[in-house]
Coordinates of C-alpha atoms in Angstrom, one line a residue:
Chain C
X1 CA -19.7 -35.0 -9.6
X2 CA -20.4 -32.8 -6.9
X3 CA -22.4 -29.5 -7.3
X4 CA -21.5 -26.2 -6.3
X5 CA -23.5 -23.3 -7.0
X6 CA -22.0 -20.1 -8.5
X7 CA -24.1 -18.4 -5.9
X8 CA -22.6 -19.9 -2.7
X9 CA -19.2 -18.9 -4.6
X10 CA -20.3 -15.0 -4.8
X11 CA -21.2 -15.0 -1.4
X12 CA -18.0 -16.6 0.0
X13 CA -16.0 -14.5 -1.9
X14 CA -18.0 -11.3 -0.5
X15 CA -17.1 -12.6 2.9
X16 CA -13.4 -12.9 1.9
X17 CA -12.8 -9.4 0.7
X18 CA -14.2 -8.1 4.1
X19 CA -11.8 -10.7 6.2
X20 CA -9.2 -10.1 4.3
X21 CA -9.3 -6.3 4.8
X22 CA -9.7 -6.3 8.5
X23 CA -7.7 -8.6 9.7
X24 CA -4.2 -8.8 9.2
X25 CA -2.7 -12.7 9.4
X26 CA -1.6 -14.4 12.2
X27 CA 1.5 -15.0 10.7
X28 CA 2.2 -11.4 10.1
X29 CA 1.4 -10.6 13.4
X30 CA 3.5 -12.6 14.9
X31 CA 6.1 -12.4 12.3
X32 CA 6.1 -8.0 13.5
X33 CA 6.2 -9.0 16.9
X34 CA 9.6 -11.2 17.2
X35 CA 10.7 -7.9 14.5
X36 CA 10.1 -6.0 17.3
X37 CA 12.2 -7.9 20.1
X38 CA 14.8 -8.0 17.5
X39 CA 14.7 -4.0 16.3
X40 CA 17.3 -2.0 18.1
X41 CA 16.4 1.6 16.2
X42 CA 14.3 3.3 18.6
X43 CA 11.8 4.9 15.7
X44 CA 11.7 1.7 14.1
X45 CA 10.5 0.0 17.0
X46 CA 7.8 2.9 17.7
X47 CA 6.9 2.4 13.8
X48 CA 6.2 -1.6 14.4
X49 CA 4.1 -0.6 17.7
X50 CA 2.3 1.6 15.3
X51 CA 1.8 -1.2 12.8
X52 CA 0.7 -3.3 15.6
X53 CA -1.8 -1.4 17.0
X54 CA -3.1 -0.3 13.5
X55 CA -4.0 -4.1 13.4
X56 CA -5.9 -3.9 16.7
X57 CA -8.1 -1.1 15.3
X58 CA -8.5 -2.5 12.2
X59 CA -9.7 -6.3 13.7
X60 CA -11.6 -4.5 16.5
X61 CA -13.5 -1.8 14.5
X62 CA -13.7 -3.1 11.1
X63 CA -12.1 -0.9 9.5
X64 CA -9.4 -1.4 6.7
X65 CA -5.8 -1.8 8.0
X66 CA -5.0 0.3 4.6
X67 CA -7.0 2.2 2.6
X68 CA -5.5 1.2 -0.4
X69 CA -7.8 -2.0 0.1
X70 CA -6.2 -3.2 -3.1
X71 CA -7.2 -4.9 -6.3
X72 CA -8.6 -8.3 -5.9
X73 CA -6.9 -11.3 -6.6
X74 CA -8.7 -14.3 -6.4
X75 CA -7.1 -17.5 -6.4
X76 CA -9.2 -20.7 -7.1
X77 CA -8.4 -24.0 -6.9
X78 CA -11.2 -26.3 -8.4
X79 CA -11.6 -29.6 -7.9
X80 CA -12.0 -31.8 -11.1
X81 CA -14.7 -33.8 -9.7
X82 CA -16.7 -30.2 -8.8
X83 CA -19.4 -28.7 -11.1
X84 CA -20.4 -25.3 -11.0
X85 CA -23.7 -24.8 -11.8
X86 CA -26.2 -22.3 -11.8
X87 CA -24.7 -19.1 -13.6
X88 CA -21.3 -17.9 -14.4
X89 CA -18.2 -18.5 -12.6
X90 CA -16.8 -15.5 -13.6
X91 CA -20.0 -13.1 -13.2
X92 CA -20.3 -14.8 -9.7
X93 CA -16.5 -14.0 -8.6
X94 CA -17.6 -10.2 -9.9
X95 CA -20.1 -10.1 -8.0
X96 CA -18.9 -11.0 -4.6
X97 CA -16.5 -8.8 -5.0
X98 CA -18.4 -5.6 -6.2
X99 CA -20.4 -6.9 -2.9
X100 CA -17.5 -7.7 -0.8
X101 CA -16.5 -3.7 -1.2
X102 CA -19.9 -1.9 -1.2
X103 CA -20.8 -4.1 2.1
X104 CA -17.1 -3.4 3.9
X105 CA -16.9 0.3 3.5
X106 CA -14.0 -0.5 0.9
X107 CA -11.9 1.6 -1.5
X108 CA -12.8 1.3 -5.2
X109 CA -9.6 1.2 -6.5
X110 CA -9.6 0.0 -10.0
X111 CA -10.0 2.2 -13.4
X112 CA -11.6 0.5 -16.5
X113 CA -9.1 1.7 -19.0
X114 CA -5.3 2.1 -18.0
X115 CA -5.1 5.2 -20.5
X116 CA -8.2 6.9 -19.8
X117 CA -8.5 6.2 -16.8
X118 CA -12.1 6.4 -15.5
X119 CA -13.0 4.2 -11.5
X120 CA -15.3 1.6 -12.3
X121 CA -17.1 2.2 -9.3
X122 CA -17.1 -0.8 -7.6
X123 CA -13.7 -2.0 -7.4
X124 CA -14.0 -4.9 -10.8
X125 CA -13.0 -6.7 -12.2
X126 CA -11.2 -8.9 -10.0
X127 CA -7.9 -10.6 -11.3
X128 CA -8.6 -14.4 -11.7
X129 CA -6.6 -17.2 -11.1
X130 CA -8.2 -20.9 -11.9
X131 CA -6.2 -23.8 -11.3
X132 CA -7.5 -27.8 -11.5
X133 CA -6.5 -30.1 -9.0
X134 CA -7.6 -33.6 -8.3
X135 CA -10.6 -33.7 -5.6
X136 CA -14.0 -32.6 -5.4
X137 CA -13.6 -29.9 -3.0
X138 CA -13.2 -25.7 -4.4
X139 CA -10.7 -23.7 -2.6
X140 CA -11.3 -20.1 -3.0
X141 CA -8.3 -17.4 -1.7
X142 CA -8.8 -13.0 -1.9
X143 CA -5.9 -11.3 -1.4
X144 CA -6.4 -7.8 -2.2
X145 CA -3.2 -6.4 -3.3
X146 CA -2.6 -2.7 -2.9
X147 CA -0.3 -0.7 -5.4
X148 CA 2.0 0.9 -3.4
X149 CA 3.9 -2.3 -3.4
X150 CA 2.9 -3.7 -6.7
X151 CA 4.6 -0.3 -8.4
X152 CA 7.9 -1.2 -7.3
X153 CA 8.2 -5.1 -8.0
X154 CA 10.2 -6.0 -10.8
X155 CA 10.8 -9.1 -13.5
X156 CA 14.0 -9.4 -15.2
X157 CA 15.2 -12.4 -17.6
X158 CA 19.0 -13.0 -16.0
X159 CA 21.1 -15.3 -18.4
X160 CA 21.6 -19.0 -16.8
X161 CA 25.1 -18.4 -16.2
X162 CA 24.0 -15.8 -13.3
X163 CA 23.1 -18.3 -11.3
X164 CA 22.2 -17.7 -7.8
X165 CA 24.4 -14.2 -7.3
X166 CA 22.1 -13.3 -9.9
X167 CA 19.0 -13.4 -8.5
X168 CA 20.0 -12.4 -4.8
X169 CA 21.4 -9.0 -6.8
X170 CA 18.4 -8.6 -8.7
X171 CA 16.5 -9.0 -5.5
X172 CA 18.4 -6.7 -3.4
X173 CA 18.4 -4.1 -6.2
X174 CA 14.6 -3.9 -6.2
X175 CA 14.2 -4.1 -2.5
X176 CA 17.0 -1.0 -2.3
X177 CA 15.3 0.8 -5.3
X178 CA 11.9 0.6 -3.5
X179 CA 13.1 2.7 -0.6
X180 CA 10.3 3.9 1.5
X181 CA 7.7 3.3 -1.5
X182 CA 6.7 0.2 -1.1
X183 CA 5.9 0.5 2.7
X184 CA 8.1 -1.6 4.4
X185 CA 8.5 -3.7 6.6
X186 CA 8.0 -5.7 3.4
X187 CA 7.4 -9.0 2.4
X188 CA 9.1 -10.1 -1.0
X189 CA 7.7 -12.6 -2.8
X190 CA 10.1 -14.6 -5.7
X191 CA 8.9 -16.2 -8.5
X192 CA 11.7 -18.5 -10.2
X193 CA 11.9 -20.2 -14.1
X194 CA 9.4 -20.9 -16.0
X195 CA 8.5 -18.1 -18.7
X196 CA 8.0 -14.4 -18.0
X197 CA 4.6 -14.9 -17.2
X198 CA 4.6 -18.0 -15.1
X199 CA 7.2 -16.0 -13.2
X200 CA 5.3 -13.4 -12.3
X201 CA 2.6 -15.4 -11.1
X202 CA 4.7 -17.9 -9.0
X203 CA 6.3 -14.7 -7.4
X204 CA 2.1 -13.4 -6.2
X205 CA 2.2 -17.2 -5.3
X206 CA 4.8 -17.1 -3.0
X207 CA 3.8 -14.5 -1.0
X208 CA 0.9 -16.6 -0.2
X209 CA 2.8 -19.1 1.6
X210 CA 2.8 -18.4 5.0
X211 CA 6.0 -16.8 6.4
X212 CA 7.2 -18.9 9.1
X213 CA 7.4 -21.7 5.9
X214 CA 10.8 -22.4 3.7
X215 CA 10.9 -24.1 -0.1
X216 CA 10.9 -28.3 0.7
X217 CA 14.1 -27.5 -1.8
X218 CA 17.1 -27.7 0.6
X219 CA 19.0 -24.3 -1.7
X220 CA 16.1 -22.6 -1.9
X221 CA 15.0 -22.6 1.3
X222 CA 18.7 -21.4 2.1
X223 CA 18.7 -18.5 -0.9
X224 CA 15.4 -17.7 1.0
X225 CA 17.2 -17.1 4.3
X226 CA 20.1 -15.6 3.0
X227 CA 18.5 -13.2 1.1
X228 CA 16.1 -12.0 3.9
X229 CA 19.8 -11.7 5.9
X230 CA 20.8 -9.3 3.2
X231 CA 17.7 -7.5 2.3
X232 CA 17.9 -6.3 6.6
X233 CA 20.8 -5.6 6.5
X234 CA 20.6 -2.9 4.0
X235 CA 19.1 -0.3 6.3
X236 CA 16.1 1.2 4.9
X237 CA 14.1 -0.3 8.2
X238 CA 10.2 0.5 8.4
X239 CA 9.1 3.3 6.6
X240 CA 12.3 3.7 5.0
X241 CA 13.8 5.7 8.1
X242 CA 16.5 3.3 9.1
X243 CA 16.7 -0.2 10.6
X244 CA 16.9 -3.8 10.7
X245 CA 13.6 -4.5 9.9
X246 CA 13.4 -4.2 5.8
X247 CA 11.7 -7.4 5.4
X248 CA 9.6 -10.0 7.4
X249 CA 10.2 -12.7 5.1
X250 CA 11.4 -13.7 1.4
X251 CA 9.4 -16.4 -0.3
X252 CA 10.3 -18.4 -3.6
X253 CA 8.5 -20.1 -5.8
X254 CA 10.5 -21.9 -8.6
X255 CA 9.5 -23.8 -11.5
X256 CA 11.5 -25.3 -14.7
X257 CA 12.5 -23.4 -17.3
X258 CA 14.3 -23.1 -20.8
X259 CA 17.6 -23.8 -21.1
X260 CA 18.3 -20.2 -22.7
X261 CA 16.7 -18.6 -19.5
X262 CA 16.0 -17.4 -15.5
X263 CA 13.2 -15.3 -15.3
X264 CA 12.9 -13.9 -11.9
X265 CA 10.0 -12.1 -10.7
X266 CA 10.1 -10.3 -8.0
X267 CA 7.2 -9.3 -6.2
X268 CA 6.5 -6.5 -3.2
X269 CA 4.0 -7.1 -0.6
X270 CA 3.8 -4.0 2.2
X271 CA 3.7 -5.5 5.6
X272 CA -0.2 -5.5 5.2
X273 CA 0.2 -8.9 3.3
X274 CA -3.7 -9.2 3.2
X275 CA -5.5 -12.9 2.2
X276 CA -8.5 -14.8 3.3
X277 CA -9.1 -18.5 2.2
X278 CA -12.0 -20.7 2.6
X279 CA -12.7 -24.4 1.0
X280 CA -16.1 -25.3 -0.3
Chain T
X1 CA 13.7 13.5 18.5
X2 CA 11.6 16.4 19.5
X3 CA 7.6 16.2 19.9
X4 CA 5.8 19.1 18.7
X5 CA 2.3 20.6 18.5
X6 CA 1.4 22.6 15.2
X7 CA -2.0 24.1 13.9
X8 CA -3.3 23.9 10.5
X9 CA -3.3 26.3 8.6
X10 CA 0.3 26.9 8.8
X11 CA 2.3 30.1 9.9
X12 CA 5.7 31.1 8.3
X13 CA 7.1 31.2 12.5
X14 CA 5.8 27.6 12.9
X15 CA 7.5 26.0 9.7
X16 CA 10.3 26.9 10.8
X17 CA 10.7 25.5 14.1
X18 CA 10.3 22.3 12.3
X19 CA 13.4 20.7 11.1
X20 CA 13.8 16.9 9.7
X21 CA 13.3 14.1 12.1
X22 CA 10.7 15.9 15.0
X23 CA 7.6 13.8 15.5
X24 CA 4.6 16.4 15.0
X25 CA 0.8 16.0 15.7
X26 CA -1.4 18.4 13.8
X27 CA -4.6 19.6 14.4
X28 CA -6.7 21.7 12.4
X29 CA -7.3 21.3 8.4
X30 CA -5.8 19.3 6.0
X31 CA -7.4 19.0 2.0
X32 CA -6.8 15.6 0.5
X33 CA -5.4 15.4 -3.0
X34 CA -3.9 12.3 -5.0
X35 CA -3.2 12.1 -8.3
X36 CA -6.0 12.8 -10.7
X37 CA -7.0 15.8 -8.3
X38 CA -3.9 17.0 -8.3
X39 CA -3.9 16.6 -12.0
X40 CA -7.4 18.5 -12.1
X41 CA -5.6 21.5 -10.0
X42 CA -2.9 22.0 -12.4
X43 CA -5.3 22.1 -15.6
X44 CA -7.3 25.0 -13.5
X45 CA -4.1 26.7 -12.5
X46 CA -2.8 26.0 -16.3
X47 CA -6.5 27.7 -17.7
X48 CA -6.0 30.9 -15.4
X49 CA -9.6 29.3 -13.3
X50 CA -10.4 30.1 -9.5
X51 CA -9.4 26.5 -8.1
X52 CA -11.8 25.2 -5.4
X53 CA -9.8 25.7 -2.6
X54 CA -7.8 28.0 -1.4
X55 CA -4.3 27.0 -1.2
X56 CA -3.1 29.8 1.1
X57 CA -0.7 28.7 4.1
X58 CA -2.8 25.2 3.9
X59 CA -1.7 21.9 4.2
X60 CA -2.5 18.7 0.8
X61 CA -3.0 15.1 2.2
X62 CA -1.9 12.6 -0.3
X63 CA -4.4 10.0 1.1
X64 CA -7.5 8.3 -1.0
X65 CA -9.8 7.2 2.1
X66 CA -12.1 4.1 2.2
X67 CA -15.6 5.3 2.7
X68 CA -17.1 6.2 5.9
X69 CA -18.6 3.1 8.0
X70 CA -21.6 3.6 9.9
X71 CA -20.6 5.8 12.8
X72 CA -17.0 7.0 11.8
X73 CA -16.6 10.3 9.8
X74 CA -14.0 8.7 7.3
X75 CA -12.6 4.8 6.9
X76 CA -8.9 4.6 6.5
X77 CA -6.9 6.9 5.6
X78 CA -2.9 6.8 5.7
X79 CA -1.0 8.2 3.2
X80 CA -0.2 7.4 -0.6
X81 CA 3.1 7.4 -2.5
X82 CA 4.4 10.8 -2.4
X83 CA 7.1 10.9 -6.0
X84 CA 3.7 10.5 -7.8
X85 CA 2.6 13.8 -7.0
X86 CA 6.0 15.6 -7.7
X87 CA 5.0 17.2 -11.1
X88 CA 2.4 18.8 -9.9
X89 CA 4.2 20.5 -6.7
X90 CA 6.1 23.5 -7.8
X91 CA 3.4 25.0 -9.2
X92 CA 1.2 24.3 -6.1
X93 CA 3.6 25.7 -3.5
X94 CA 4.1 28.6 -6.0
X95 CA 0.4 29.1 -5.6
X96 CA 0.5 29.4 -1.6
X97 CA 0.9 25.7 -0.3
X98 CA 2.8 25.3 2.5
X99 CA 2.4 21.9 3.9
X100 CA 2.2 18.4 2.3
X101 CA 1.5 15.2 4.1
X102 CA 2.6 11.6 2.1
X103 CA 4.8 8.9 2.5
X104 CA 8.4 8.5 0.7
X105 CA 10.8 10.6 -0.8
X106 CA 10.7 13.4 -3.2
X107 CA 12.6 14.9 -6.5
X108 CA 14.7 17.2 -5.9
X109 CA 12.9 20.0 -8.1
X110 CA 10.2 19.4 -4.7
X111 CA 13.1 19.7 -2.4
X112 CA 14.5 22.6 -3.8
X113 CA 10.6 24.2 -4.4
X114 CA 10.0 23.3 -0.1
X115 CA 13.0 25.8 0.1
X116 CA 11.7 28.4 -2.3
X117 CA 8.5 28.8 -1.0
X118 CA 9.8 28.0 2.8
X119 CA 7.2 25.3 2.6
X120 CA 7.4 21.9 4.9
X121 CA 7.0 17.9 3.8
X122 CA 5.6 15.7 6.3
X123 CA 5.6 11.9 6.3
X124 CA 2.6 9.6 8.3
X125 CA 3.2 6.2 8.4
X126 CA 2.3 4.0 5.4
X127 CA -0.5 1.2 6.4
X128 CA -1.5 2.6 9.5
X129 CA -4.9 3.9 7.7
X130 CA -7.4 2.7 10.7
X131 CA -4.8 4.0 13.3
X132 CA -4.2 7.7 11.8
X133 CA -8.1 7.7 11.0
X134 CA -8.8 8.0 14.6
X135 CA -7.1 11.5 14.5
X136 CA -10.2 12.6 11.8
X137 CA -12.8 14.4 13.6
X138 CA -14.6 15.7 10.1
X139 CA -14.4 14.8 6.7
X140 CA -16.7 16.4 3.5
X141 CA -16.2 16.0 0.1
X142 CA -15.7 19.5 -1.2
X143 CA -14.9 18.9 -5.1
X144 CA -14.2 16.6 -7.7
X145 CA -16.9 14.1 -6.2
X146 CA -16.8 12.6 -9.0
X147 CA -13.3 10.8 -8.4
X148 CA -14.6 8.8 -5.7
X149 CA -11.8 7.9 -3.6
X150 CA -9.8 10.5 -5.2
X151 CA -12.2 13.7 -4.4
X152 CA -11.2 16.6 -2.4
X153 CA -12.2 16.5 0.9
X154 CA -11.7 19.0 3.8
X155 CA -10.5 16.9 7.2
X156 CA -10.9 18.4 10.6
X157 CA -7.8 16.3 12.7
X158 CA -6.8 16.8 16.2
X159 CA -3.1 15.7 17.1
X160 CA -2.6 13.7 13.3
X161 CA 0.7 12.2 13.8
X162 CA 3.6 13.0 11.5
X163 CA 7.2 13.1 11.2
X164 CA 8.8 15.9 9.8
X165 CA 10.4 14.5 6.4
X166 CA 11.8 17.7 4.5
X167 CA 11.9 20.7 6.4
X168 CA 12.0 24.4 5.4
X169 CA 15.3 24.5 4.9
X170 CA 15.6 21.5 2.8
X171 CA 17.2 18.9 5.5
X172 CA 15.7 15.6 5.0
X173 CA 14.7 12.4 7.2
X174 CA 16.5 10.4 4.7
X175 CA 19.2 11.7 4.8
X176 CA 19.7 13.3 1.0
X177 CA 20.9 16.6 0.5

């Protein structure tokens, strides 16, 4: 077994939320640029150089690329062979986090009762997700997701027989419904089969795959593609004032399901697709 | 695509020389307000209480800023959702506001209110907080400090870059009657 302290997890995770606020991904940076070679509407392009430089501030002054510096998801991956020992796993996670926000000069975003409504302060609880895997290392990932783009994601349950169509349609329909809302350039996340909940999460999942990457399935990675074709071609462009560029990418995630069903998640990432990752 | 220059407070002449699409860079004062303040204004109004700022000819931010790092007077700041605040806006313009800055679209009871009240929507540009937070010269928190994030404050900006989204006479950058 090896040890890990709780400790060394709050502090990592402190360190994440700050990364992951500042400093938008490589992926997404360079996934804006060829957007903007490509772009033809003279606003949109001036929008993307925007978008572009915001990043440049944001990396070179510290400050948040959005202020809407999300609610944290934290995504951990835990060895079986790892221990955790001194404290609480999820006190710790808390902790960096309620850290992570005070240190980085970060939004407090989150209200401790949906109803009533009142900011707990320090941007907690964070939004865990634990998985097991074989190994003895701990692989910790923050990605602060802000709302703007969480309001307009949708989950459906299409019957089988809409096969593909289906979930292209159901795609497109919350991309077009989103308009300007969600901020886009967007990134779309998919989460395909399973239940209604595994859905959901597969679809946060996928837009943590990086977005020059396609599903190792041949027809996915194809729906991917012709999806993103669609999804530009649409028109809202950045900001929702006309374009080509709607989207940066379209990822799914798929996973078996019931023979009744197709649960299809959908979920909306602004172009700020914030995440920070590090293995203990 | 016109460029313009406008003050803040706003004047009747300068709305409307605005019309839908012109790029604008404001300098001047602008309030912020998201939703719970806004939903703190409209209990005041509904109550018949003095509200803590004077909406006269002035100009709502829907923004919610990160707090101020060592050495900046504000963190990020672009702009919220819009839609969420449409409730609340007819009874604000009726009540002397003239100019909102947000991102999105709006109801068309907000459309039709903008040409009431020959009031003006402005658009920034969503997730460019750390860009359009080098426009803020001053920021204070003048009520609701208790909101946090959501609090009132009073922002002194020179040239804050907008688009014009829903001008006076109800034309509108995307292109909906």
């Amino acid at each position: 077994m090896r040890e890990i302290k709780a400790e060394t997890i709050s502090q990592t995770i402190t360190q994440l939320c700050k990364e992951a606020n500042f400093n938008l991904p490589e992926d997404v940076l360079s996934a804006l640029e060829s957007a903007l070679k490509r772009e033809k509407t003279p606003r949109a392009q001036e929008i993307i150089k925007d978008l572009l430089e915001n990043a440049a501030i944001a990396h070179r002054e510290r400050l948040p690329l959005c202020q809407d510096t999300g609610m944290a998801a934290v995504f951990l991956e835990i060895g079986q062979e790892v221990m955790i020992v001194k404290g609480d796993l999820k006190e710790a996670i808390n902790a960096g986090v309620r850290r992570g926000y005070r240190e980085g000069y970060l939004r407090k975003s989150v209200v401790k009762d949906p109803l009533i409504r009142e900011n707990t302060g320090d941007n907690t609880p964070a939004i865990l997700h634990i998985g097991i895997v074989p190994g003895e290392k701990l692989k910790i990932t923050v990605f602060p997701k802000g709302f703007g783009s969480e309001n307009v994601s949708a989950l459906t349950n299409l019957l089988p027989s809409q096969g593909k169509e289906g979930v292209k349609e159901f795609i497109l329909k919350t991309v077009k419904k989103s308009g300007a809302k969600g901020c886009p350039p967007l990134v779309v996340g998919v989460g395909l089969g399973g239940t209604m909940e595994k859905a959901a999460l597969l679809a946060k999942q996928a837009l943590l795959r990086p977005l020059n990457s396609h599903h190792q399935d041949k027809h996915i990675a194809q729906l991917e593609e012709e999806t993103l074709e669609e999804i530009n071609q649409l028109g809202i462009g950045p900001q929702g004032l006309g374009g080509e560029t709607t989207a940066l990418g379209v990822n799914i995630e798929t996973y078996p399901t019931h023979i009744a069903g197709l649960p299809v998640a959908v979920n909306i990432s602004c172009h700020a697709l914030r995440q920070a990752r590090r293995v203990l | 695509m016109k460029e313009l220059k406008i003050k803040s407070p706003l004047t009747g002449e300068e709305i409307k020389r605005l019309k839908a699409g012109d790029k604008v860079f404001i300098s001047g004062i602008l309030y912020t307000a998201r939703d719970a303040a806004h939903q703190r204004l409209k209990e005041t109004i509904d109550k018949g209480d003095d509200l803590p700022i004077a909406l006269q000819n002035q100009v709502i931010y829907y923004t919610g800023p990160t707090p101020a790092p060592p050495g900046h007077p504000l963190g990020s700041c672009g702009p919220t959702t819009s839609s969420r605040m449409d409730s609340f806006t007819p009874l604000l313009l009726r009540e002397g506001l003239k100019g909102m800055i947000g991102k999105g679209d709006r109801s068309s009871e907000v459309i039709q209110a903008i040409q009431k009240y020959q009031a003006i929507y402005f658009i920034a540009i969503g997730g460019a907080g750390a860009l359009l937070a080098g426009a803020v010269r001053q920021a204070e928190v003048i009520a609701y400090d208790d909101l946090g994030p959501e609090a009132i404050y009073r922002l002194e900006v020179v040239d804050f870059p907008v688009f014009v989204a829903i001008d006076c006479e109800g034309r509108n950058i995307y292109n909906k009657s």
